[in-house]
Amino acid sequence: MQIINKTWLSKEALEAEITVSDGAHNIMCFSQPFQYELGSNLDEPLYCFNVTELVRSKDNIPYVEKLNDHFSYRLTCKMHDKENQQVLLGKILLELDNDTIPGDILEDDFITFECQRIDIY
């Protein structure tokens, strides 16, 4: 996961709109405080806020759809670590704020969900 773009929302408050990529998928994220350099690789998961509409996917293909709200997305990801609510969008690691993943969803299953915002800490 690499930071490929940065737009300051408030330089004084260190708030930035960041684009993270794995080379195949791009995700626009919010970051505050933003203290990385352009081109930096991220090791920690991106954090998905207000996860809703979480279901098992019929398609086993990572998918990104930008929704109307500025930072919101519909994503199809592979369940990577159910206990820690972590999923993979290609090589982008995301952590969901939803601790109620349905019991019938197992690791390596693909899920689709919506989130209001994705953050970099």
Tab-separated table of C-alpha atoms in Angstrom:
chain	number	residue	atom	x	y	z
A	1	MET	CA	0.000	0.000	0.000
A	2	GLN	CA	1.558	3.237	-1.115
A	3	ILE	CA	0.531	6.875	-0.779
A	4	ILE	CA	0.304	8.189	-4.342
A	5	ASN	CA	-1.470	11.530	-3.858
A	6	LYS	CA	-1.973	14.128	-1.120
A	7	THR	CA	-4.265	17.164	-0.964
A	8	TRP	CA	-4.169	19.287	2.164
A	9	LEU	CA	-7.597	20.045	3.621
A	10	SER	CA	-6.000	22.018	6.460
A	11	LYS	CA	-2.223	22.163	6.631
A	12	GLU	CA	-2.397	23.825	10.064
A	13	ALA	CA	-4.488	20.944	11.458
A	14	LEU	CA	-2.508	18.345	9.430
A	15	GLU	CA	-5.753	17.192	7.746
A	16	ALA	CA	-5.282	15.684	4.313
A	17	GLU	CA	-7.099	13.776	1.603
A	18	ILE	CA	-4.822	10.893	0.631
A	19	THR	CA	-4.933	8.371	-2.202
A	20	VAL	CA	-3.567	4.924	-1.364
A	21	SER	CA	-2.839	2.355	-4.075
A	22	ASP	CA	-1.654	-1.225	-4.432
A	23	GLY	CA	-1.034	-0.688	-8.140
A	24	ALA	CA	-4.429	-2.102	-9.117
A	25	HIS	CA	-6.864	-0.314	-6.765
A	26	ASN	CA	-6.944	3.290	-5.545
A	27	ILE	CA	-8.720	4.422	-2.373
A	28	MET	CA	-9.212	8.026	-1.259
A	29	CYS	CA	-8.744	8.320	2.516
A	30	PHE	CA	-8.897	10.955	5.226
A	31	SER	CA	-5.876	11.430	7.474
A	32	GLN	CA	-5.354	13.579	10.575
A	33	PRO	CA	-2.689	14.084	11.652
A	34	PHE	CA	-1.039	13.352	8.311
A	35	GLN	CA	2.691	12.882	8.833
A	36	TYR	CA	3.769	10.705	5.892
A	37	GLU	CA	5.693	11.552	2.747
A	38	LEU	CA	4.263	11.091	-0.728
A	39	GLY	CA	5.405	7.651	-1.907
A	40	SER	CA	5.459	6.208	1.632
A	41	ASN	CA	4.454	2.586	2.084
A	42	LEU	CA	1.860	1.874	4.766
A	43	ASP	CA	2.118	-1.199	6.991
A	44	GLU	CA	-0.929	-0.616	9.201
A	45	PRO	CA	-4.477	-1.260	7.958
A	46	LEU	CA	-6.691	1.543	6.695
A	47	TYR	CA	-9.712	1.991	8.980
A	48	CYS	CA	-13.271	1.819	7.576
A	49	PHE	CA	-15.848	3.888	9.509
A	50	ASN	CA	-19.597	3.242	9.649
A	51	VAL	CA	-19.580	-0.081	7.830
A	52	THR	CA	-23.072	-1.072	6.651
A	53	GLU	CA	-24.727	-3.461	4.201
A	54	LEU	CA	-22.127	-6.175	4.910
A	55	VAL	CA	-22.983	-9.377	3.014
A	56	ARG	CA	-21.223	-12.331	1.436
A	57	SER	CA	-20.333	-11.428	-2.139
A	58	LYS	CA	-21.498	-13.435	-5.122
A	59	ASP	CA	-18.344	-12.343	-6.944
A	60	ASN	CA	-14.855	-13.350	-5.830
A	61	ILE	CA	-13.256	-10.304	-7.423
A	62	PRO	CA	-12.012	-7.229	-5.505
A	63	TYR	CA	-14.143	-4.233	-6.469
A	64	VAL	CA	-14.180	-0.511	-5.656
A	65	GLU	CA	-17.167	1.776	-6.222
A	66	LYS	CA	-17.010	5.418	-5.133
A	67	LEU	CA	-20.360	6.519	-3.668
A	68	ASN	CA	-21.822	10.039	-3.642
A	69	ASP	CA	-20.671	11.084	-0.167
A	70	HIS	CA	-17.130	12.478	-0.409
A	71	PHE	CA	-15.179	9.647	1.262
A	72	SER	CA	-17.756	6.835	0.995
A	73	TYR	CA	-17.286	3.556	-0.877
A	74	ARG	CA	-18.872	0.228	-1.712
A	75	LEU	CA	-16.125	-2.403	-1.638
A	76	THR	CA	-15.833	-6.097	-2.354
A	77	CYS	CA	-12.930	-7.554	-0.389
A	78	LYS	CA	-11.536	-10.876	0.772
A	79	MET	CA	-12.006	-11.679	4.474
A	80	HIS	CA	-8.416	-11.867	5.709
A	81	ASP	CA	-8.673	-12.014	9.514
A	82	LYS	CA	-12.224	-12.328	10.841
A	83	GLU	CA	-11.215	-12.041	14.507
A	84	ASN	CA	-9.626	-8.620	13.874
A	85	GLN	CA	-12.201	-7.594	11.230
A	86	GLN	CA	-9.517	-7.226	8.543
A	87	VAL	CA	-10.148	-7.586	4.822
A	88	LEU	CA	-8.003	-7.314	1.701
A	89	LEU	CA	-8.821	-5.242	-1.362
A	90	GLY	CA	-6.125	-6.684	-3.581
A	91	LYS	CA	-3.051	-5.844	-1.459
A	92	ILE	CA	-4.732	-3.021	0.497
A	93	LEU	CA	-5.392	-4.073	4.100
A	94	LEU	CA	-8.540	-2.588	5.652
A	95	GLU	CA	-9.947	-2.896	9.162
A	96	LEU	CA	-13.710	-2.670	9.626
A	97	ASP	CA	-15.361	-0.902	12.560
A	98	ASN	CA	-18.013	-3.624	12.482
A	99	ASP	CA	-17.534	-6.329	15.116
A	100	THR	CA	-20.688	-8.173	14.068
A	101	ILE	CA	-19.519	-9.940	10.922
A	102	PRO	CA	-22.146	-12.612	10.188
A	103	GLY	CA	-21.214	-16.050	11.476
A	104	ASP	CA	-21.535	-17.686	8.067
A	105	ILE	CA	-18.728	-15.533	6.638
A	106	LEU	CA	-15.372	-17.276	6.899
A	107	GLU	CA	-11.789	-16.236	6.237
A	108	ASP	CA	-11.039	-16.197	2.489
A	109	ASP	CA	-14.729	-15.503	1.679
A	110	PHE	CA	-15.428	-12.356	-0.308
A	111	ILE	CA	-17.739	-9.763	1.235
A	112	THR	CA	-19.348	-6.585	-0.042
A	113	PHE	CA	-19.989	-3.623	2.237
A	114	GLU	CA	-20.369	0.135	2.288
A	115	CYS	CA	-18.405	2.512	4.479
A	116	GLN	CA	-18.793	6.222	5.098
A	117	ARG	CA	-15.075	6.990	5.331
A	118	ILE	CA	-11.663	5.326	5.240
A	119	ASP	CA	-8.938	6.725	7.491
A	120	ILE	CA	-5.165	6.517	7.726
A	121	TYR	CA	-3.804	6.826	11.252
